[in-house]
Amino acid sequence: MKKWLAITLNVIAPGAGLILLRREWLGTLLAVFFTALGTTGLWGLLIIPAQFPAWMVTGTLIAAGLTWLWAQWLLVQRAREACSPALAEELDRLCRRADECLQQSDLQAAYRTLLIARSLNDEDIEVTRRWAELMTRMGRFRHARRAWHTLTRLDPDGPYVRTAIEALSRLPA
């Protein structure tokens, strides 16, 4: 679902799909670049053509088109990375490592491990569950509450909904 939304957004507004797939800076830069080039080219072509030389209008429109193509290519590359089986394996390995750290009561190591996992995929159910549990154990209740709510949103009919609801009811206000 997220992948198709990213593709649709990226076709309409180059860079927007990359932002959705966690390449915020690159996506924003491409969107701004495309908008600046496209706007300049269209102004020179349609609104005040006498103010812009033909070479500038042509150059900016070609650059805007190339920026659009580049954004589509980058999105395809990012989508392949995001759907890679290696990514799922890495998330699983990081979750196991975080569990080991929690068993040893090394909350800081678990925190660092889960930060890496969240940077890879912050919508993974197992990562989100572990993050919520860790934030609860660390006493970071605002973050814990947000993570438990995210878990119920990500998997409304899943096995962790009851756990999330119970955890939310036990968190201090």
mmCIF file of N, CA, C and O in Angstrom, residues 65-140:
data_model
loop_
_atom_site.group_PDB
_atom_site.id
_atom_site.type_symbol
_atom_site.label_atom_id
_atom_site.label_comp_id
_atom_site.label_asym_id
_atom_site.label_seq_id
_atom_site.Cartn_x
_atom_site.Cartn_y
_atom_site.Cartn_z
ATOM 1 N N GLY A 65 12.268 18.305 -16.755
ATOM 2 C CA GLY A 65 11.938 16.958 -17.223
ATOM 3 C C GLY A 65 12.961 15.931 -16.771
ATOM 4 O O GLY A 65 12.606 14.824 -16.349
ATOM 5 N N LEU A 66 14.235 16.293 -16.823
ATOM 6 C CA LEU A 66 15.287 15.375 -16.361
ATOM 7 C C LEU A 66 15.200 15.163 -14.844
ATOM 8 O O LEU A 66 15.441 14.051 -14.359
ATOM 9 N N THR A 67 14.842 16.209 -14.127
ATOM 10 C CA THR A 67 14.656 16.072 -12.675
ATOM 11 C C THR A 67 13.503 15.118 -12.380
ATOM 12 O O THR A 67 13.593 14.278 -11.479
ATOM 13 N N TRP A 68 12.419 15.229 -13.144
ATOM 14 C CA TRP A 68 11.284 14.322 -12.977
ATOM 15 C C TRP A 68 11.723 12.876 -13.230
ATOM 16 O O TRP A 68 11.408 11.978 -12.439
ATOM 17 N N LEU A 69 12.461 12.652 -14.303
ATOM 18 C CA LEU A 69 12.951 11.296 -14.616
ATOM 19 C C LEU A 69 13.883 10.782 -13.526
ATOM 20 O O LEU A 69 13.813 9.609 -13.133
ATOM 21 N N TRP A 70 14.763 11.631 -13.054
ATOM 22 C CA TRP A 70 15.703 11.240 -12.012
ATOM 23 C C TRP A 70 14.956 10.847 -10.737
ATOM 24 O O TRP A 70 15.288 9.861 -10.081
ATOM 25 N N ALA A 71 13.926 11.600 -10.377
ATOM 26 C CA ALA A 71 13.127 11.286 -9.189
ATOM 27 C C ALA A 71 12.445 9.928 -9.331
ATOM 28 O O ALA A 71 12.358 9.164 -8.366
ATOM 29 N N GLN A 72 11.976 9.611 -10.544
ATOM 30 C CA GLN A 72 11.330 8.311 -10.752
ATOM 31 C C GLN A 72 12.348 7.178 -10.618
ATOM 32 O O GLN A 72 12.079 6.143 -10.003
ATOM 33 N N TRP A 73 13.526 7.385 -11.180
ATOM 34 C CA TRP A 73 14.579 6.364 -11.097
ATOM 35 C C TRP A 73 15.001 6.144 -9.642
ATOM 36 O O TRP A 73 15.136 5.002 -9.197
ATOM 37 N N LEU A 74 15.184 7.238 -8.896
ATOM 38 C CA LEU A 74 15.561 7.117 -7.483
ATOM 39 C C LEU A 74 14.475 6.421 -6.671
ATOM 40 O O LEU A 74 14.777 5.648 -5.760
ATOM 41 N N LEU A 75 13.213 6.678 -7.004
ATOM 42 C CA LEU A 75 12.126 6.013 -6.301
ATOM 43 C C LEU A 75 12.146 4.508 -6.550
ATOM 44 O O LEU A 75 11.952 3.717 -5.626
ATOM 45 N N VAL A 76 12.386 4.115 -7.794
ATOM 46 C CA VAL A 76 12.461 2.677 -8.103
ATOM 47 C C VAL A 76 13.592 2.034 -7.305
ATOM 48 O O VAL A 76 13.414 0.960 -6.723
ATOM 49 N N GLN A 77 14.737 2.696 -7.241
ATOM 50 C CA GLN A 77 15.864 2.150 -6.474
ATOM 51 C C GLN A 77 15.513 2.026 -4.995
ATOM 52 O O GLN A 77 15.801 1.017 -4.362
ATOM 53 N N ARG A 78 14.889 3.049 -4.434
ATOM 54 C CA ARG A 78 14.521 3.032 -3.020
ATOM 55 C C ARG A 78 13.447 1.988 -2.741
ATOM 56 O O ARG A 78 13.481 1.307 -1.722
ATOM 57 N N ALA A 79 12.497 1.833 -3.645
ATOM 58 C CA ALA A 79 11.442 0.832 -3.455
ATOM 59 C C ALA A 79 12.038 -0.571 -3.465
ATOM 60 O O ALA A 79 11.613 -1.433 -2.692
ATOM 61 N N ARG A 80 13.022 -0.801 -4.327
ATOM 62 C CA ARG A 80 13.696 -2.114 -4.329
ATOM 63 C C ARG A 80 14.391 -2.371 -3.004
ATOM 64 O O ARG A 80 14.342 -3.478 -2.478
ATOM 65 N N GLU A 81 15.061 -1.351 -2.478
ATOM 66 C CA GLU A 81 15.725 -1.501 -1.181
ATOM 67 C C GLU A 81 14.710 -1.791 -0.085
ATOM 68 O O GLU A 81 14.926 -2.649 0.764
ATOM 69 N N ALA A 82 13.611 -1.052 -0.088
ATOM 70 C CA ALA A 82 12.610 -1.170 0.971
ATOM 71 C C ALA A 82 11.909 -2.527 0.955
ATOM 72 O O ALA A 82 11.444 -2.995 1.991
ATOM 73 N N CYS A 83 11.827 -3.152 -0.216
ATOM 74 C CA CYS A 83 11.150 -4.443 -0.342
ATOM 75 C C CYS A 83 12.133 -5.614 -0.372
ATOM 76 O O CYS A 83 11.728 -6.744 -0.619
ATOM 77 N N SER A 84 13.375 -5.346 -0.127
ATOM 78 C CA SER A 84 14.402 -6.375 -0.209
ATOM 79 C C SER A 84 14.275 -7.395 0.929
ATOM 80 O O SER A 84 14.047 -7.023 2.076
ATOM 81 N N PRO A 85 14.461 -8.688 0.614
ATOM 82 C CA PRO A 85 14.465 -9.694 1.681
ATOM 83 C C PRO A 85 15.607 -9.470 2.668
ATOM 84 O O PRO A 85 15.498 -9.802 3.844
ATOM 85 N N ALA A 86 16.692 -8.872 2.205
ATOM 86 C CA ALA A 86 17.821 -8.596 3.095
ATOM 87 C C ALA A 86 17.421 -7.608 4.186
ATOM 88 O O ALA A 86 17.896 -7.704 5.321
ATOM 89 N N LEU A 87 16.548 -6.668 3.853
ATOM 90 C CA LEU A 87 16.084 -5.711 4.847
ATOM 91 C C LEU A 87 15.278 -6.418 5.937
ATOM 92 O O LEU A 87 15.457 -6.145 7.127
ATOM 93 N N ALA A 88 14.419 -7.331 5.547
ATOM 94 C CA ALA A 88 13.631 -8.089 6.531
ATOM 95 C C ALA A 88 14.542 -8.914 7.431
ATOM 96 O O ALA A 88 14.330 -8.986 8.648
ATOM 97 N N GLU A 89 15.560 -9.515 6.843
ATOM 98 C CA GLU A 89 16.517 -10.298 7.637
ATOM 99 C C GLU A 89 17.267 -9.406 8.622
ATOM 100 O O GLU A 89 17.493 -9.786 9.775
ATOM 101 N N GLU A 90 17.662 -8.230 8.173
ATOM 102 C CA GLU A 90 18.389 -7.300 9.037
ATOM 103 C C GLU A 90 17.498 -6.814 10.176
ATOM 104 O O GLU A 90 17.943 -6.721 11.327
ATOM 105 N N LEU A 91 16.243 -6.531 9.885
ATOM 106 C CA LEU A 91 15.314 -6.127 10.945
ATOM 107 C C LEU A 91 15.132 -7.240 11.970
ATOM 108 O O LEU A 91 15.100 -6.987 13.174
ATOM 109 N N ASP A 92 15.033 -8.462 11.483
ATOM 110 C CA ASP A 92 14.899 -9.606 12.382
ATOM 111 C C ASP A 92 16.135 -9.746 13.267
ATOM 112 O O ASP A 92 16.029 -9.959 14.468
ATOM 113 N N ARG A 93 17.307 -9.576 12.667
ATOM 114 C CA ARG A 93 18.554 -9.673 13.432
ATOM 115 C C ARG A 93 18.626 -8.560 14.480
ATOM 116 O O ARG A 93 19.006 -8.804 15.629
ATOM 117 N N LEU A 94 18.244 -7.362 14.111
ATOM 118 C CA LEU A 94 18.264 -6.251 15.061
ATOM 119 C C LEU A 94 17.259 -6.459 16.195
ATOM 120 O O LEU A 94 17.549 -6.130 17.351
ATOM 121 N N CYS A 95 16.100 -7.020 15.870
ATOM 122 C CA CYS A 95 15.110 -7.313 16.914
ATOM 123 C C CYS A 95 15.634 -8.355 17.893
ATOM 124 O O CYS A 95 15.451 -8.216 19.113
ATOM 125 N N ARG A 96 16.276 -9.380 17.380
ATOM 126 C CA ARG A 96 16.862 -10.401 18.266
ATOM 127 C C ARG A 96 17.945 -9.783 19.151
ATOM 128 O O ARG A 96 18.030 -10.084 20.340
ATOM 129 N N ARG A 97 18.761 -8.909 18.573
ATOM 130 C CA ARG A 97 19.820 -8.235 19.338
ATOM 131 C C ARG A 97 19.199 -7.350 20.427
ATOM 132 O O ARG A 97 19.681 -7.330 21.556
ATOM 133 N N ALA A 98 18.146 -6.645 20.105
ATOM 134 C CA ALA A 98 17.470 -5.808 21.103
ATOM 135 C C ALA A 98 16.892 -6.662 22.225
ATOM 136 O O ALA A 98 16.974 -6.290 23.408
ATOM 137 N N ASP A 99 16.337 -7.829 21.875
ATOM 138 C CA ASP A 99 15.810 -8.742 22.898
ATOM 139 C C ASP A 99 16.925 -9.208 23.835
ATOM 140 O O ASP A 99 16.740 -9.278 25.050
ATOM 141 N N GLU A 100 18.072 -9.530 23.266
ATOM 142 C CA GLU A 100 19.223 -9.947 24.086
ATOM 143 C C GLU A 100 19.635 -8.832 25.043
ATOM 144 O O GLU A 100 19.909 -9.086 26.223
ATOM 145 N N CYS A 101 19.673 -7.623 24.548
ATOM 146 C CA CYS A 101 20.048 -6.478 25.383
ATOM 147 C C CYS A 101 19.039 -6.274 26.507
ATOM 148 O O CYS A 101 19.417 -5.987 27.651
ATOM 149 N N LEU A 102 17.759 -6.433 26.189
ATOM 150 C CA LEU A 102 16.728 -6.275 27.211
ATOM 151 C C LEU A 102 16.823 -7.373 28.266
ATOM 152 O O LEU A 102 16.618 -7.116 29.458
ATOM 153 N N GLN A 103 17.139 -8.598 27.857
ATOM 154 C CA GLN A 103 17.305 -9.687 28.813
ATOM 155 C C GLN A 103 18.468 -9.422 29.753
ATOM 156 O O GLN A 103 18.452 -9.824 30.910
ATOM 157 N N GLN A 104 19.487 -8.719 29.247
ATOM 158 C CA GLN A 104 20.652 -8.383 30.069
ATOM 159 C C GLN A 104 20.467 -7.047 30.787
ATOM 160 O O GLN A 104 21.397 -6.546 31.423
ATOM 161 N N SER A 105 19.285 -6.451 30.660
ATOM 162 C CA SER A 105 18.938 -5.154 31.246
ATOM 163 C C SER A 105 19.845 -4.024 30.762
ATOM 164 O O SER A 105 20.082 -3.062 31.485
ATOM 165 N N ASP A 106 20.356 -4.159 29.557
ATOM 166 C CA ASP A 106 21.164 -3.101 28.948
ATOM 167 C C ASP A 106 20.243 -2.259 28.067
ATOM 168 O O ASP A 106 20.161 -2.450 26.854
ATOM 169 N N LEU A 107 19.541 -1.333 28.717
ATOM 170 C CA LEU A 107 18.538 -0.549 28.015
ATOM 171 C C LEU A 107 19.151 0.380 26.976
ATOM 172 O O LEU A 107 18.550 0.610 25.916
ATOM 173 N N GLN A 108 20.328 0.901 27.253
ATOM 174 C CA GLN A 108 20.961 1.813 26.287
ATOM 175 C C GLN A 108 21.357 1.084 25.001
ATOM 176 O O GLN A 108 21.193 1.612 23.903
ATOM 177 N N ALA A 109 21.867 -0.139 25.131
ATOM 178 C CA ALA A 109 22.220 -0.913 23.932
ATOM 179 C C ALA A 109 20.959 -1.280 23.144
ATOM 180 O O ALA A 109 20.946 -1.235 21.912
ATOM 181 N N ALA A 110 19.905 -1.638 23.864
ATOM 182 C CA ALA A 110 18.634 -1.938 23.193
ATOM 183 C C ALA A 110 18.107 -0.692 22.492
ATOM 184 O O ALA A 110 17.604 -0.769 21.363
ATOM 185 N N TYR A 111 18.239 0.450 23.133
ATOM 186 C CA TYR A 111 17.807 1.718 22.546
ATOM 187 C C TYR A 111 18.553 1.994 21.245
ATOM 188 O O TYR A 111 17.941 2.305 20.218
ATOM 189 N N ARG A 112 19.879 1.875 21.284
ATOM 190 C CA ARG A 112 20.676 2.125 20.072
ATOM 191 C C ARG A 112 20.329 1.137 18.968
ATOM 192 O O ARG A 112 20.226 1.508 17.791
ATOM 193 N N THR A 113 20.128 -0.113 19.329
ATOM 194 C CA THR A 113 19.788 -1.138 18.341
ATOM 195 C C THR A 113 18.434 -0.858 17.695
ATOM 196 O O THR A 113 18.287 -0.943 16.476
ATOM 197 N N LEU A 114 17.461 -0.509 18.512
ATOM 198 C CA LEU A 114 16.135 -0.239 17.969
ATOM 199 C C LEU A 114 16.075 1.077 17.191
ATOM 200 O O LEU A 114 15.268 1.215 16.265
ATOM 201 N N LEU A 115 16.936 2.014 17.528
ATOM 202 C CA LEU A 115 17.018 3.229 16.710
ATOM 203 C C LEU A 115 17.450 2.885 15.286
ATOM 204 O O LEU A 115 16.916 3.423 14.317
ATOM 205 N N ILE A 116 18.399 1.988 15.161
ATOM 206 C CA ILE A 116 18.844 1.556 13.836
ATOM 207 C C ILE A 116 17.707 0.841 13.113
ATOM 208 O O ILE A 116 17.437 1.105 11.944
ATOM 209 N N ALA A 117 17.033 -0.054 13.824
ATOM 210 C CA ALA A 117 15.910 -0.783 13.214
ATOM 211 C C ALA A 117 14.810 0.180 12.772
ATOM 212 O O ALA A 117 14.250 0.032 11.689
ATOM 213 N N ARG A 118 14.523 1.182 13.591
ATOM 214 C CA ARG A 118 13.480 2.154 13.228
ATOM 215 C C ARG A 118 13.895 3.007 12.049
ATOM 216 O O ARG A 118 13.065 3.428 11.256
ATOM 217 N N SER A 119 15.191 3.263 11.915
ATOM 218 C CA SER A 119 15.632 4.048 10.759
ATOM 219 C C SER A 119 15.478 3.243 9.468
ATOM 220 O O SER A 119 15.288 3.811 8.403
ATOM 221 N N LEU A 120 15.529 1.922 9.574
ATOM 222 C CA LEU A 120 15.322 1.068 8.410
ATOM 223 C C LEU A 120 13.842 0.953 8.049
ATOM 224 O O LEU A 120 13.476 0.987 6.882
ATOM 225 N N ASN A 121 12.998 0.782 9.075
ATOM 226 C CA ASN A 121 11.556 0.661 8.836
ATOM 227 C C ASN A 121 10.820 0.970 10.132
ATOM 228 O O ASN A 121 10.712 0.113 11.008
ATOM 229 N N ASP A 122 10.303 2.170 10.219
ATOM 230 C CA ASP A 122 9.602 2.563 11.439
ATOM 231 C C ASP A 122 8.145 2.114 11.452
ATOM 232 O O ASP A 122 7.423 2.403 12.389
ATOM 233 N N GLU A 123 7.729 1.381 10.421
ATOM 234 C CA GLU A 123 6.370 0.852 10.389
ATOM 235 C C GLU A 123 6.345 -0.664 10.503
ATOM 236 O O GLU A 123 5.322 -1.287 10.237
ATOM 237 N N ASP A 124 7.435 -1.251 10.909
ATOM 238 C CA ASP A 124 7.479 -2.691 11.145
ATOM 239 C C ASP A 124 6.826 -2.975 12.501
ATOM 240 O O ASP A 124 7.146 -2.324 13.505
ATOM 241 N N ILE A 125 5.925 -3.926 12.527
ATOM 242 C CA ILE A 125 5.152 -4.203 13.738
ATOM 243 C C ILE A 125 6.045 -4.678 14.881
ATOM 244 O O ILE A 125 5.917 -4.215 16.016
ATOM 245 N N GLU A 126 6.962 -5.591 14.586
ATOM 246 C CA GLU A 126 7.836 -6.118 15.643
ATOM 247 C C GLU A 126 8.769 -5.044 16.199
ATOM 248 O O GLU A 126 9.013 -4.985 17.398
ATOM 249 N N VAL A 127 9.293 -4.205 15.330
ATOM 250 C CA VAL A 127 10.165 -3.114 15.775
ATOM 251 C C VAL A 127 9.358 -2.139 16.634
ATOM 252 O O VAL A 127 9.815 -1.715 17.705
ATOM 253 N N THR A 128 8.159 -1.815 16.203
ATOM 254 C CA THR A 128 7.318 -0.866 16.941
ATOM 255 C C THR A 128 6.935 -1.424 18.300
ATOM 256 O O THR A 128 6.945 -0.697 19.305
ATOM 257 N N ARG A 129 6.626 -2.715 18.356
ATOM 258 C CA ARG A 129 6.278 -3.323 19.649
ATOM 259 C C ARG A 129 7.462 -3.265 20.611
ATOM 260 O O ARG A 129 7.321 -2.867 21.772
ATOM 261 N N ARG A 130 8.627 -3.623 20.122
ATOM 262 C CA ARG A 130 9.810 -3.589 20.981
ATOM 263 C C ARG A 130 10.135 -2.158 21.421
ATOM 264 O O ARG A 130 10.530 -1.923 22.552
ATOM 265 N N TRP A 131 9.965 -1.213 20.501
ATOM 266 C CA TRP A 131 10.217 0.184 20.834
ATOM 267 C C TRP A 131 9.252 0.656 21.926
ATOM 268 O O TRP A 131 9.664 1.338 22.869
ATOM 269 N N ALA A 132 7.983 0.300 21.803
ATOM 270 C CA ALA A 132 6.992 0.688 22.813
ATOM 271 C C ALA A 132 7.337 0.087 24.173
ATOM 272 O O ALA A 132 7.271 0.775 25.208
ATOM 273 N N GLU A 133 7.714 -1.172 24.178
ATOM 274 C CA GLU A 133 8.087 -1.818 25.443
ATOM 275 C C GLU A 133 9.325 -1.168 26.047
ATOM 276 O O GLU A 133 9.398 -0.947 27.259
ATOM 277 N N LEU A 134 10.298 -0.858 25.203
ATOM 278 C CA LEU A 134 11.523 -0.231 25.700
ATOM 279 C C LEU A 134 11.236 1.155 26.261
ATOM 280 O O LEU A 134 11.727 1.504 27.344
ATOM 281 N N MET A 135 10.447 1.950 25.549
ATOM 282 C CA MET A 135 10.121 3.290 26.036
ATOM 283 C C MET A 135 9.364 3.216 27.364
ATOM 284 O O MET A 135 9.579 4.033 28.253
ATOM 285 N N THR A 136 8.514 2.212 27.513
ATOM 286 C CA THR A 136 7.794 2.027 28.766
ATOM 287 C C THR A 136 8.777 1.681 29.885
ATOM 288 O O THR A 136 8.716 2.267 30.977
ATOM 289 N N ARG A 137 9.678 0.749 29.611
ATOM 290 C CA ARG A 137 10.672 0.361 30.625
ATOM 291 C C ARG A 137 11.603 1.501 30.997
ATOM 292 O O ARG A 137 12.040 1.607 32.144
ATOM 293 N N MET A 138 11.920 2.357 30.035
ATOM 294 C CA MET A 138 12.830 3.473 30.301
ATOM 295 C C MET A 138 12.127 4.657 30.960
ATOM 296 O O MET A 138 12.773 5.622 31.341
ATOM 297 N N GLY A 139 10.798 4.579 31.077
ATOM 298 C CA GLY A 139 10.056 5.657 31.702
ATOM 299 C C GLY A 139 9.809 6.834 30.778
ATOM 300 O O GLY A 139 9.445 7.914 31.236
ATOM 301 N N ARG A 140 9.964 6.641 29.520
ATOM 302 C CA ARG A 140 9.679 7.695 28.534
ATOM 303 C C ARG A 140 8.232 7.510 28.061
ATOM 304 O O ARG A 140 7.980 7.017 26.971
#
